[in-house]
Short mmCIF file of C-alpha atoms in Angstrom, two decimals:
data_model
loop_
_atom_site.label_atom_id
_atom_site.label_comp_id
_atom_site.label_asym_id
_atom_site.label_seq_id
_atom_site.Cartn_x
_atom_site.Cartn_y
_atom_site.Cartn_z
CA UNK H 15 0.17 -0.01 -0.04
CA UNK H 16 1.47 3.12 -1.22
CA UNK H 17 3.10 5.39 1.89
CA UNK H 18 0.80 9.11 2.19
CA UNK H 19 1.89 11.81 3.84
CA UNK H 20 0.04 15.41 5.16
CA UNK H 21 1.60 17.87 5.26
CA UNK H 22 0.80 21.78 6.30
CA UNK H 23 1.44 23.97 3.34
CA UNK H 24 2.07 28.08 3.81
CA UNK H 25 0.49 29.98 0.96
CA UNK H 26 0.86 33.77 0.42
CA UNK H 27 -2.65 34.40 2.07
CA UNK H 28 -3.95 35.70 4.76
CA UNK H 29 -5.42 33.03 6.89
CA UNK H 30 -5.30 32.40 10.25
CA UNK H 31 -5.16 28.74 9.68
CA UNK H 32 -3.07 26.90 7.06
CA UNK H 33 -4.14 24.44 5.09
CA UNK H 34 -3.10 20.17 4.39
CA UNK H 35 -2.70 18.40 1.73
CA UNK H 36 -1.73 14.87 1.07
CA UNK H 37 1.29 13.88 -1.17
CA UNK H 38 2.84 10.27 -1.64
CA UNK H 39 6.76 11.22 0.14
CA UNK H 40 8.25 12.66 2.10
CA UNK H 41 8.77 15.94 2.04
CA UNK H 42 11.33 17.72 4.37
CA UNK H 43 10.20 21.81 5.72
CA UNK H 44 10.78 24.53 3.47
CA UNK H 45 10.16 22.95 0.30
CA UNK H 46 8.58 24.52 -2.47
CA UNK H 47 5.53 22.93 -3.47
CA UNK H 48 2.57 23.78 -5.81
CA UNK H 49 -1.12 23.92 -5.06
CA UNK H 50 -4.89 24.49 -5.43
CA UNK H 51 -6.84 26.48 -2.96
CA UNK H 52 -10.17 27.71 -3.94
CA UNK H 53 -9.70 26.88 -7.93
CA UNK H 54 -6.26 28.77 -7.80
CA UNK H 55 -2.58 27.83 -8.15
CA UNK H 56 -0.40 28.45 -5.73
CA UNK H 57 3.29 28.24 -4.95
CA UNK H 58 3.65 27.03 -1.39
CA UNK H 59 6.05 25.69 1.56
CA UNK H 60 6.31 22.72 3.25
CA UNK H 61 5.18 24.16 6.72
CA UNK H 62 4.97 21.49 8.84
CA UNK H 63 5.13 17.97 7.68
CA UNK H 64 3.50 14.61 9.49
CA UNK H 65 -0.07 16.72 9.93
CA UNK H 66 -2.98 15.32 11.85
CA UNK H 67 -5.95 16.19 9.27
CA UNK H 68 -8.77 17.55 11.36
CA UNK H 69 -11.36 17.55 8.28
CA UNK H 70 -12.16 14.22 6.73
CA UNK H 71 -9.82 12.45 4.09
CA UNK H 72 -11.96 13.44 1.15
CA UNK H 73 -11.79 16.61 1.81
CA UNK H 74 -7.97 16.98 1.84
CA UNK H 75 -6.53 17.27 -1.67
CA UNK H 76 -3.04 15.95 -3.12
CA UNK H 77 -0.41 18.80 -3.72
CA UNK H 78 0.11 19.17 -7.81
CA UNK H 79 3.88 18.49 -8.02
CA UNK H 80 7.10 19.46 -5.71
CA UNK H 81 8.61 22.41 -7.37
CA UNK H 82 12.29 20.37 -6.63
CA UNK H 83 13.85 23.71 -9.48
CA UNK H 84 13.27 25.76 -6.76
CA UNK H 85 15.21 27.07 -3.96
CA UNK H 86 14.28 25.58 -0.62
CA UNK H 87 13.21 28.03 2.01
CA UNK H 88 15.52 27.40 4.76
CA UNK H 89 14.65 26.44 8.62
CA UNK H 90 15.78 30.00 9.45
CA UNK H 91 14.05 31.67 7.05
CA UNK H 92 11.04 29.85 8.73
CA UNK H 93 12.20 30.09 11.92
CA UNK H 94 12.22 33.89 11.26
CA UNK H 95 9.49 34.20 9.99
CA UNK H 96 7.18 32.58 12.92
CA UNK H 97 8.96 34.68 15.15
CA UNK H 98 7.55 37.88 13.00
CA UNK H 99 4.12 36.55 13.19
CA UNK H 100 3.83 35.68 16.66
CA UNK H 101 5.20 39.21 17.92
CA UNK H 102 3.61 41.03 15.10
CA UNK H 103 0.04 39.92 15.68
CA UNK H 104 0.04 38.79 12.03
CA UNK H 105 -0.25 35.23 9.45
CA UNK H 106 2.54 33.16 8.55
CA UNK H 107 0.80 34.12 4.67
CA UNK H 108 1.55 37.54 5.75
CA UNK H 109 5.04 36.95 6.26
CA UNK H 110 5.90 34.68 4.30
CA UNK H 111 3.92 37.16 1.01
CA UNK H 112 6.45 39.98 2.49
CA UNK H 113 9.72 37.68 2.51
CA UNK H 114 8.63 36.24 -1.42
CA UNK H 115 6.49 38.96 -3.07
CA UNK H 116 5.06 37.87 -6.26
CA UNK H 117 8.21 39.49 -7.90
CA UNK H 118 10.45 37.58 -6.23
CA UNK H 119 8.69 34.39 -7.18
CA UNK H 120 8.11 35.28 -10.77
CA UNK H 121 12.05 35.98 -11.12
CA UNK H 122 12.91 32.38 -9.52
CA UNK H 123 10.54 30.58 -11.84
CA UNK H 124 12.28 32.37 -14.87
CA UNK H 125 15.36 30.84 -13.36
CA UNK H 126 13.98 27.03 -12.82
CA UNK H 127 12.94 27.67 -16.25
CA UNK H 128 16.07 28.90 -18.17
CA UNK H 129 17.45 25.86 -15.98
CA UNK H 130 15.19 23.32 -17.28
CA UNK H 131 15.62 24.32 -20.66
CA UNK H 132 19.85 23.72 -19.98
CA UNK H 133 19.27 20.64 -19.08
CA UNK H 134 17.35 19.81 -22.17
CA UNK H 135 19.89 21.54 -24.20
CA UNK H 136 21.96 19.34 -22.68
CA UNK H 137 20.96 16.04 -23.09
CA UNK H 138 20.88 16.65 -26.95
CA UNK H 139 24.06 17.68 -27.18
CA UNK H 140 25.15 14.37 -25.17
CA UNK H 141 23.48 12.39 -26.74
CA UNK H 142 25.11 13.53 -29.96
CA UNK H 143 28.32 12.73 -29.17
CA UNK H 144 27.19 8.87 -29.28
CA UNK H 145 27.62 9.09 -32.76
CA UNK H 146 30.31 9.65 -34.72
CA UNK H 147 31.56 13.11 -36.10
CA UNK H 148 34.67 14.69 -37.56
CA UNK H 149 37.32 16.03 -34.86
CA UNK H 150 36.10 19.42 -35.46
CA UNK H 151 32.57 18.71 -35.07
CA UNK H 152 32.97 16.55 -31.82
CA UNK H 153 35.01 19.51 -30.41
CA UNK H 154 32.84 21.97 -30.97
CA UNK H 155 29.87 19.55 -29.38
CA UNK H 156 32.10 19.33 -26.41
CA UNK H 157 32.63 23.03 -26.20
CA UNK H 158 29.27 23.95 -26.05
CA UNK H 159 28.63 21.29 -23.53
CA UNK H 160 30.99 23.39 -21.41
CA UNK H 161 29.52 26.08 -21.91
CA UNK H 162 25.73 24.71 -20.77
CA UNK H 163 27.38 23.09 -17.65
CA UNK H 164 29.21 26.58 -17.23
CA UNK H 165 25.56 27.65 -17.68
CA UNK H 166 23.89 25.33 -15.18
CA UNK H 167 26.14 25.53 -12.47
CA UNK H 168 25.72 29.85 -11.66
CA UNK H 169 22.33 28.64 -11.26
CA UNK H 170 22.34 25.54 -9.33
CA UNK H 171 25.67 26.21 -6.82
CA UNK H 172 26.36 24.01 -4.10
CA UNK H 173 26.88 25.77 -0.56
CA UNK H 174 30.16 25.23 0.69
CA UNK H 175 30.08 23.82 4.37
CA UNK H 176 29.51 26.89 7.19
CA UNK H 177 31.99 27.14 8.79
CA UNK H 178 31.92 27.60 12.68
CA UNK H 179 30.78 30.22 14.22
CA UNK H 180 32.18 31.33 17.51
CA UNK H 181 29.48 32.79 20.73
CA UNK H 182 28.57 35.94 19.08
CA UNK H 183 27.88 37.04 22.79
CA UNK H 184 25.62 40.34 23.83
CA UNK H 185 24.25 43.14 20.77
CA UNK H 186 26.40 45.69 21.22
CA UNK H 187 25.17 49.19 21.13
CA UNK H 188 27.87 51.85 19.82
CA UNK H 189 27.31 55.00 20.69
CA UNK H 190 29.36 57.94 19.75
CA UNK H 191 30.12 59.30 15.69
CA UNK H 192 32.53 58.07 13.89
CA UNK H 193 31.47 54.45 14.00
CA UNK H 194 32.41 53.54 9.95
CA UNK H 195 35.86 52.42 10.66
CA UNK H 196 34.65 49.86 13.31
CA UNK H 197 32.15 48.32 11.20
CA UNK H 198 35.15 47.98 8.62
CA UNK H 199 37.19 46.12 11.57
CA UNK H 200 33.88 43.83 12.69
CA UNK H 201 33.06 43.04 8.85
CA UNK H 202 36.79 42.11 7.33
CA UNK H 203 36.77 39.50 10.53
CA UNK H 204 33.48 38.21 9.36
CA UNK H 205 34.35 38.10 6.08
CA UNK H 206 37.78 36.67 6.41
CA UNK H 207 36.13 34.01 8.26
CA UNK H 208 33.14 33.25 5.52
CA UNK H 209 31.18 34.84 6.39
CA UNK H 210 28.16 36.64 5.29
CA UNK H 211 27.31 40.08 6.36
CA UNK H 212 23.95 42.04 6.65
CA UNK H 213 24.20 46.33 6.97
CA UNK H 214 20.74 47.56 7.88
CA UNK H 215 20.12 51.21 6.36
CA UNK H 216 17.21 53.10 7.38
CA UNK H 217 16.66 54.92 3.69
CA UNK H 218 17.81 53.93 0.51
CA UNK H 219 20.67 57.37 0.49
CA UNK H 220 21.75 55.96 4.00
CA UNK H 221 22.00 52.93 2.31
CA UNK H 222 23.91 54.42 -1.17
CA UNK H 223 26.50 56.46 1.30
CA UNK H 224 27.80 53.64 3.20
CA UNK H 225 27.79 51.34 -0.31
CA UNK H 226 30.89 53.36 -1.92
CA UNK H 227 32.69 52.66 1.81
CA UNK H 228 32.49 49.04 2.21
CA UNK H 229 33.60 48.36 -1.68
CA UNK H 230 36.40 50.22 -1.38
CA UNK H 231 37.22 48.17 1.29
CA UNK H 232 36.01 45.57 -0.17
CA UNK H 233 35.71 45.32 -3.28
CA UNK H 234 33.06 43.32 -5.40
CA UNK H 235 32.32 41.60 -2.03
CA UNK H 236 29.45 44.46 -1.43
CA UNK H 237 25.22 44.11 -2.91
CA UNK H 238 23.45 46.68 -2.60
CA UNK H 239 19.60 45.49 -1.96
CA UNK H 240 16.77 48.01 -1.53
CA UNK H 241 13.35 49.13 -3.93
CA UNK H 242 14.97 49.87 -6.95
CA UNK H 243 17.09 46.68 -7.17
CA UNK H 244 15.89 45.05 -10.53
CA UNK H 245 13.66 41.01 -9.64
CA UNK H 246 16.73 39.47 -11.45
CA UNK H 247 18.86 41.67 -9.92
CA UNK H 248 18.19 40.27 -6.28
CA UNK H 249 17.78 37.26 -7.49
CA UNK H 250 21.82 36.54 -8.75
CA UNK H 251 22.29 38.26 -5.43
CA UNK H 252 20.04 35.78 -2.95
CA UNK H 253 21.82 32.95 -4.95
CA UNK H 254 24.86 34.33 -3.91
CA UNK H 255 24.02 34.91 -0.21
CA UNK H 256 22.58 31.70 0.11
CA UNK H 257 25.43 29.66 -1.61
CA UNK H 258 28.15 31.64 -0.46
CA UNK H 259 30.54 33.08 2.05
CA UNK H 260 32.51 36.49 2.59
CA UNK H 261 29.90 39.05 1.09
CA UNK H 262 28.32 41.73 2.49
CA UNK H 263 24.45 43.24 1.96
CA UNK H 264 23.74 46.96 2.49
CA UNK H 265 20.44 47.21 2.60
CA UNK H 266 17.66 48.69 3.84
CA UNK H 267 15.13 46.24 6.31
CA UNK H 268 13.17 44.35 3.36
CA UNK H 269 16.48 42.99 3.31
CA UNK H 270 16.45 40.93 6.64
CA UNK H 271 14.10 38.76 4.53
CA UNK H 272 16.86 37.55 1.43
CA UNK H 273 17.90 33.73 2.55
CA UNK H 274 21.48 33.76 4.30
CA UNK H 275 23.14 31.31 5.42
CA UNK H 276 26.19 31.45 7.28
CA UNK H 277 25.35 35.09 8.48
CA UNK H 278 27.71 35.72 10.93
CA UNK H 279 27.34 39.98 11.40
CA UNK H 280 24.36 41.60 10.97
CA UNK H 281 25.29 45.61 11.14
CA UNK H 282 21.98 48.19 11.73
CA UNK H 283 23.31 52.05 11.32
CA UNK H 284 21.24 54.96 13.05
CA UNK H 285 18.72 52.31 15.41
CA UNK H 286 17.43 54.78 16.34
CA UNK H 287 15.22 55.60 13.37
CA UNK H 288 11.66 55.50 12.40
CA UNK H 289 11.97 54.37 9.17
CA UNK H 290 12.70 51.11 10.37
CA UNK H 291 9.13 50.70 11.59
CA UNK H 292 7.29 49.37 8.99
CA UNK H 293 3.41 50.33 8.74
CA UNK H 294 1.81 49.28 6.15
CA UNK H 295 1.17 46.17 4.80
CA UNK H 296 1.35 43.66 7.31
CA UNK H 297 4.18 42.37 8.83
CA UNK H 298 4.36 45.85 11.03
CA UNK H 299 7.50 45.14 12.17
CA UNK H 300 10.79 47.03 13.63
CA UNK H 301 13.33 45.82 11.36
CA UNK H 302 15.87 46.89 14.15
CA UNK H 303 14.16 44.70 16.79
CA UNK H 304 13.79 41.96 13.77
CA UNK H 305 17.64 42.32 13.61
CA UNK H 306 18.66 41.55 16.54
CA UNK H 307 16.25 38.01 16.39
CA UNK H 308 17.49 37.36 13.00
CA UNK H 309 21.07 37.51 14.83
CA UNK H 310 19.82 34.95 17.48
CA UNK H 311 18.50 32.31 15.34
CA UNK H 312 21.91 32.54 13.06
CA UNK H 313 23.86 32.76 16.15
CA UNK H 314 25.53 36.02 14.51
CA UNK H 315 26.94 39.10 16.36
CA UNK H 316 24.45 42.11 16.32
CA UNK H 317 25.96 45.69 16.27
CA UNK H 318 23.68 48.81 16.37
CA UNK H 319 25.18 52.25 16.02
CA UNK H 320 24.02 55.41 16.37
CA UNK H 321 25.10 59.52 17.02
CA UNK H 322 22.52 59.23 19.93
CA UNK H 323 20.38 55.48 20.66
CA UNK H 324 17.14 55.34 21.55
CA UNK H 325 16.08 54.95 25.00
CA UNK H 326 14.73 51.45 23.99
CA UNK H 327 18.54 50.53 23.61
CA UNK H 328 19.69 52.08 26.12
CA UNK H 329 17.63 50.28 28.50
CA UNK H 330 19.19 47.32 26.91
CA UNK H 331 22.33 48.53 27.33
CA UNK H 332 21.79 49.41 31.26
CA UNK H 333 20.33 46.59 32.46
CA UNK H 334 22.85 44.38 30.94
CA UNK H 335 21.26 43.49 27.37
CA UNK H 336 23.69 44.86 25.58
CA UNK H 337 27.29 45.27 25.55
CA UNK H 338 27.67 49.11 25.64
CA UNK H 339 30.42 51.73 23.78
CA UNK H 340 31.08 54.95 23.83
CA UNK H 341 33.52 56.15 21.00
CA UNK H 342 33.87 59.27 22.73
CA UNK H 343 33.52 60.96 19.04
CA UNK H 344 32.81 64.78 19.67
CA UNK H 345 30.37 66.46 17.33
CA UNK H 346 30.08 69.89 16.56
CA UNK H 347 29.86 73.15 18.71
CA UNK H 348 25.75 73.66 19.17
CA UNK H 349 25.25 77.68 18.93
CA UNK H 350 21.50 78.49 20.41
CA UNK H 351 19.85 81.63 19.30
CA UNK H 352 16.59 83.45 21.07
CA UNK H 353 14.54 83.05 18.39
CA UNK H 354 11.89 85.24 21.10
CA UNK H 355 15.10 87.26 22.80
CA UNK H 356 15.75 87.88 19.24
CA UNK H 357 12.48 89.31 18.16
CA UNK H 358 12.22 92.23 20.98
CA UNK H 359 15.61 93.72 20.14
CA UNK H 360 14.57 94.11 15.63
CA UNK H 361 17.82 90.66 15.88
CA UNK H 362 15.22 88.93 12.95
CA UNK H 363 15.68 89.22 9.15
CA UNK H 364 12.33 86.83 9.15
CA UNK H 365 13.14 83.30 9.65
CA UNK H 366 16.79 83.64 9.50
CA UNK H 367 18.46 85.90 12.77
CA UNK H 368 20.94 88.65 12.65
CA UNK H 369 23.39 86.39 14.76
CA UNK H 370 23.09 83.65 12.02
CA UNK H 371 24.58 86.01 9.83
CA UNK H 372 26.78 87.26 11.16
CA UNK H 373 27.92 84.25 12.22
CA UNK H 374 28.07 83.32 8.45
CA UNK H 375 29.98 86.19 8.04
CA UNK H 376 33.21 84.89 9.82
CA UNK H 377 33.40 82.10 7.09
CA UNK H 378 33.76 81.26 3.20
CA UNK H 379 32.05 79.04 2.22
CA UNK H 380 27.88 76.95 1.44
CA UNK H 381 25.47 77.48 3.56
CA UNK H 382 22.64 75.06 4.87
CA UNK H 383 19.07 76.41 5.94
CA UNK H 384 16.98 73.45 7.93
CA UNK H 385 13.85 74.66 7.39
CA UNK H 386 10.30 73.81 9.47
CA UNK H 387 7.55 75.67 8.46
CA UNK H 388 8.95 77.94 6.31
CA UNK H 389 7.43 77.89 3.03
CA UNK H 390 10.50 77.07 0.91
CA UNK H 391 9.94 79.50 -2.55
CA UNK H 392 10.28 82.59 0.34
CA UNK H 393 12.96 81.09 2.02
CA UNK H 394 14.93 81.09 -1.27
CA UNK H 395 14.24 84.51 -2.12
CA UNK H 396 15.11 85.81 1.63
CA UNK H 397 18.81 84.03 1.29
CA UNK H 398 19.29 85.46 -2.26
CA UNK H 399 18.78 89.35 -0.76
CA UNK H 400 20.40 88.37 3.35
CA UNK H 401 23.35 86.07 2.10
CA UNK H 402 24.62 88.18 -0.58
CA UNK H 403 24.25 85.94 -3.51
CA UNK H 404 26.02 83.21 -1.15
CA UNK H 405 25.52 79.71 -2.33
CA UNK H 406 22.31 78.67 0.63
CA UNK H 407 21.12 75.00 -0.10
CA UNK H 408 17.73 75.06 1.94
CA UNK H 409 16.89 70.93 3.60
CA UNK H 410 14.24 69.49 5.96
CA UNK H 411 15.33 67.47 9.01
CA UNK H 412 15.26 64.56 7.22
CA UNK H 413 16.65 65.47 4.15
CA UNK H 414 19.72 66.77 6.86
CA UNK H 415 19.98 64.28 8.26
CA UNK H 416 20.74 61.68 5.02
CA UNK H 417 23.06 64.86 3.17
CA UNK H 418 26.88 65.65 3.25
CA UNK H 419 26.74 68.46 5.75
CA UNK H 420 30.54 67.99 5.88
CA UNK H 421 31.38 71.34 2.70
CA UNK H 422 29.08 73.67 4.65
CA UNK H 423 30.54 76.77 6.09
CA UNK H 424 27.41 77.19 8.57
CA UNK H 425 24.89 74.56 8.65
CA UNK H 426 21.52 76.46 10.56
CA UNK H 427 18.03 75.08 11.79
CA UNK H 428 16.20 77.58 11.34
CA UNK H 429 13.66 76.92 13.67
CA UNK H 430 13.64 74.00 15.96
CA UNK H 431 10.56 74.31 18.63
CA UNK H 432 8.79 72.07 15.51
CA UNK H 433 10.72 69.45 16.81
CA UNK H 434 8.72 69.05 19.50
CA UNK H 435 4.93 68.33 18.54
CA UNK H 436 2.39 68.23 21.59
CA UNK H 437 1.50 64.71 22.05
CA UNK H 438 4.22 63.06 20.69
CA UNK H 439 5.64 61.33 24.47
CA UNK H 440 9.06 61.11 22.07
CA UNK H 441 9.19 64.28 20.86
CA UNK H 442 12.49 65.14 22.65
CA UNK H 443 14.45 62.28 22.54
CA UNK H 444 14.04 62.39 18.96
CA UNK H 445 14.57 65.51 18.31
CA UNK H 446 17.60 65.18 20.44
CA UNK H 447 18.88 62.17 17.77
CA UNK H 448 17.44 64.86 15.39
CA UNK H 449 20.49 67.32 16.73
CA UNK H 450 23.05 64.71 17.38
CA UNK H 451 22.76 63.91 14.16
CA UNK H 452 22.82 67.14 12.68
CA UNK H 453 25.73 67.95 15.11
CA UNK H 454 27.91 64.64 13.76
CA UNK H 455 27.97 65.59 10.20
CA UNK H 456 28.70 68.97 10.09
CA UNK H 457 32.33 69.98 10.56
CA UNK H 458 31.52 74.13 10.17
CA UNK H 459 29.16 76.31 12.48
CA UNK H 460 26.83 74.18 13.80
CA UNK H 461 23.67 76.85 15.08
CA UNK H 462 20.25 76.03 16.33
CA UNK H 463 17.58 78.62 15.92
CA UNK H 464 14.72 78.12 18.83
CA UNK H 465 12.04 79.83 21.11
CA UNK H 466 12.63 77.95 23.76
CA UNK H 467 16.57 78.15 24.55
CA UNK H 468 15.98 76.15 28.65
CA UNK H 469 14.29 73.03 26.83
CA UNK H 470 16.46 70.25 28.67
CA UNK H 471 17.70 69.12 25.11
CA UNK H 472 19.68 72.23 24.54
CA UNK H 473 20.57 72.06 27.97
CA UNK H 474 24.19 70.61 28.48
CA UNK H 475 24.12 70.02 32.01
CA UNK H 476 22.12 66.74 33.69
CA UNK H 477 21.76 63.48 32.21
CA UNK H 478 18.50 63.69 29.97
CA UNK H 479 18.93 59.98 29.00
CA UNK H 480 18.37 59.10 32.96
CA UNK H 481 15.57 61.67 33.07
CA UNK H 482 13.30 60.54 29.86
CA UNK H 483 13.90 56.86 31.15
CA UNK H 484 12.53 57.90 34.66
CA UNK H 485 9.77 60.09 33.00
CA UNK H 486 8.80 56.98 31.05
CA UNK H 487 9.21 54.46 34.10
CA UNK H 488 7.20 57.05 35.90
CA UNK H 489 3.86 57.15 33.49
CA UNK H 490 4.05 53.26 31.92
CA UNK H 491 5.56 54.13 28.71
CA UNK H 492 7.59 51.93 26.40
CA UNK H 493 11.06 50.86 27.11
CA UNK H 494 9.35 49.73 30.49
CA UNK H 495 5.69 48.71 29.15
CA UNK H 496 4.44 47.74 25.53
CA UNK H 497 2.17 49.71 23.30
CA UNK H 498 -0.25 48.68 20.91
CA UNK H 499 -1.94 50.30 18.82
CA UNK H 500 -5.63 48.87 17.29
CA UNK H 501 -7.62 50.53 14.60
CA UNK H 502 -11.08 47.89 14.95
CA UNK H 503 -13.18 49.89 11.63
CA UNK H 504 -12.32 53.39 12.71
CA UNK H 505 -12.28 52.96 16.46
CA UNK H 506 -9.28 53.79 17.18
CA UNK H 507 -7.37 52.71 20.84
CA UNK H 508 -4.05 52.61 22.04
CA UNK H 509 -3.81 49.64 25.04
CA UNK H 510 -0.03 49.91 27.57
CA UNK H 511 1.03 46.24 28.94
CA UNK H 512 3.72 45.61 31.63
CA UNK H 513 7.11 44.38 29.33
CA UNK H 514 6.63 40.67 30.61
CA UNK H 515 5.45 37.45 29.71
CA UNK H 516 1.76 38.56 30.15
CA UNK H 517 1.86 40.37 26.06
CA UNK H 518 1.54 37.32 24.23
CA UNK H 519 -2.01 36.11 26.23
CA UNK H 520 -2.84 39.72 25.60
CA UNK H 521 -2.11 39.58 21.49
CA UNK H 522 -3.92 36.24 21.84
CA UNK H 523 -7.48 38.25 23.28
CA UNK H 524 -6.68 41.20 20.96
CA UNK H 525 -6.52 38.18 17.38
CA UNK H 526 -10.27 37.14 19.32
CA UNK H 527 -11.50 40.72 19.48
CA UNK H 528 -9.91 41.39 15.52
CA UNK H 529 -11.57 37.61 14.03
CA UNK H 530 -15.08 38.70 16.04
CA UNK H 531 -15.11 41.85 15.22
CA UNK H 532 -14.29 41.11 11.19
CA UNK H 533 -16.84 38.07 11.59
CA UNK H 534 -19.14 40.30 12.26
CA UNK H 535 -18.78 43.23 9.80
CA UNK H 536 -17.27 41.50 7.08
CA UNK H 537 -14.52 43.99 7.50
CA UNK H 538 -10.78 44.26 7.73
CA UNK H 539 -9.03 45.96 10.74
CA UNK H 540 -5.51 46.87 11.70
CA UNK H 541 -3.45 45.32 14.18
CA UNK H 542 -0.19 47.79 15.03
CA UNK H 543 2.32 46.53 17.54
CA UNK H 544 4.26 50.65 18.01
CA UNK H 545 6.54 49.79 20.18
CA UNK H 546 8.57 46.05 20.81
CA UNK H 547 11.84 46.53 23.37
CA UNK H 548 13.62 43.26 23.07
#
């Protein structure tokens, strides 16, 4: 009697359950299979084998076929998907869809089709060699066979044995400037040991800046991964890091989903940046925190770097979860200009203070103005008049954080009060981080105009981090609690939980509420975990 196996097959769909299928052979978890689901054909992944059917056998479908020409999903990938699904209140199918979007699936299938055609051509050429040919014809056929085999080898590389990785220890949090040389040092050690490296950046521009530095140190080993990448290029990079060591990936948060093997080092640059948070679509994960978990799964060293780290990471360092390293690198000295005081003595020319103009007059070179509420067109006209034809570039705060500010003789924030929006308990922390980033990049005069010169963020006295952490603790805010923002059909609610194991039970409660709401209204709900200190 033919043996029957039951397997759970993960599909790229938002399902609260994982379908069970029947197959006639044992299939390892991670094997790619093709199945029918609700009259449509899908490419899925064997999620669990040895499944126990909960319905009558007659209702269970056979798989259509094993997609043996597609690369398997590694056990590390499946473990990572399980974490994201469990922690960020989404289904495994949604994580699968994020990790293997339609373009990536098409690219893999195209490569598989090319491989099959090459196999057919190879079989024809090899069969031809069994017949008699003139020497020159035989030589030509043999060259064609070698060429086909070389193409096939490039698509079916066999991974070398993974090197033994030492205990990576606790994640390292690097605070301060001049972090790049530390990254390069650790990266060099990992590459020398045949390990792969992931460098996460919050935005494409930041990744491209690091790419130039890393390519100079590691020519031919650096891959930049972001949304501008073609599907074909992404597939080739995935094949390289799946099958080889000594590769360096510099990418935005989606690069977490590449099929890493021999991953030895993860670097998260500017770990405090809010852009690491994925908000739409699900899974709504924080790439910084997910990177820490990915490092645990691969037994890889994790380094988080920032000129002014997040309070969550600092708290982890203070409680012993992370190892703290302060570079001690000084930032540009900040000169404060009190806007209210200057206005009283007629010291403001529109949004620009006389003190800013005086500071610029003492220097040569371009000026960078960082605007807030000011209209850019009016600011350009005022700048042409006030700075006498001198080169003046205008940025938003986000643009300035990604620009190279070193060539500027003066960098000025015109209205720092915009950094303190009402109702945001993270405003002080984010203002502190923004000023640190600007000070890190500035090599000339760094001037900040504000109507709140006595604000603790601008004060050099006292330990602001300790004060903010104490304030968060007193008011039960992260990192001492966790927040979950919910949206039930337009009814928004923020829930606070202690930062302990009870969160798992509350998340299950939320899932049940979500399912009940969807069943009642036929609508969809959003459940977003807002802050997740790990």
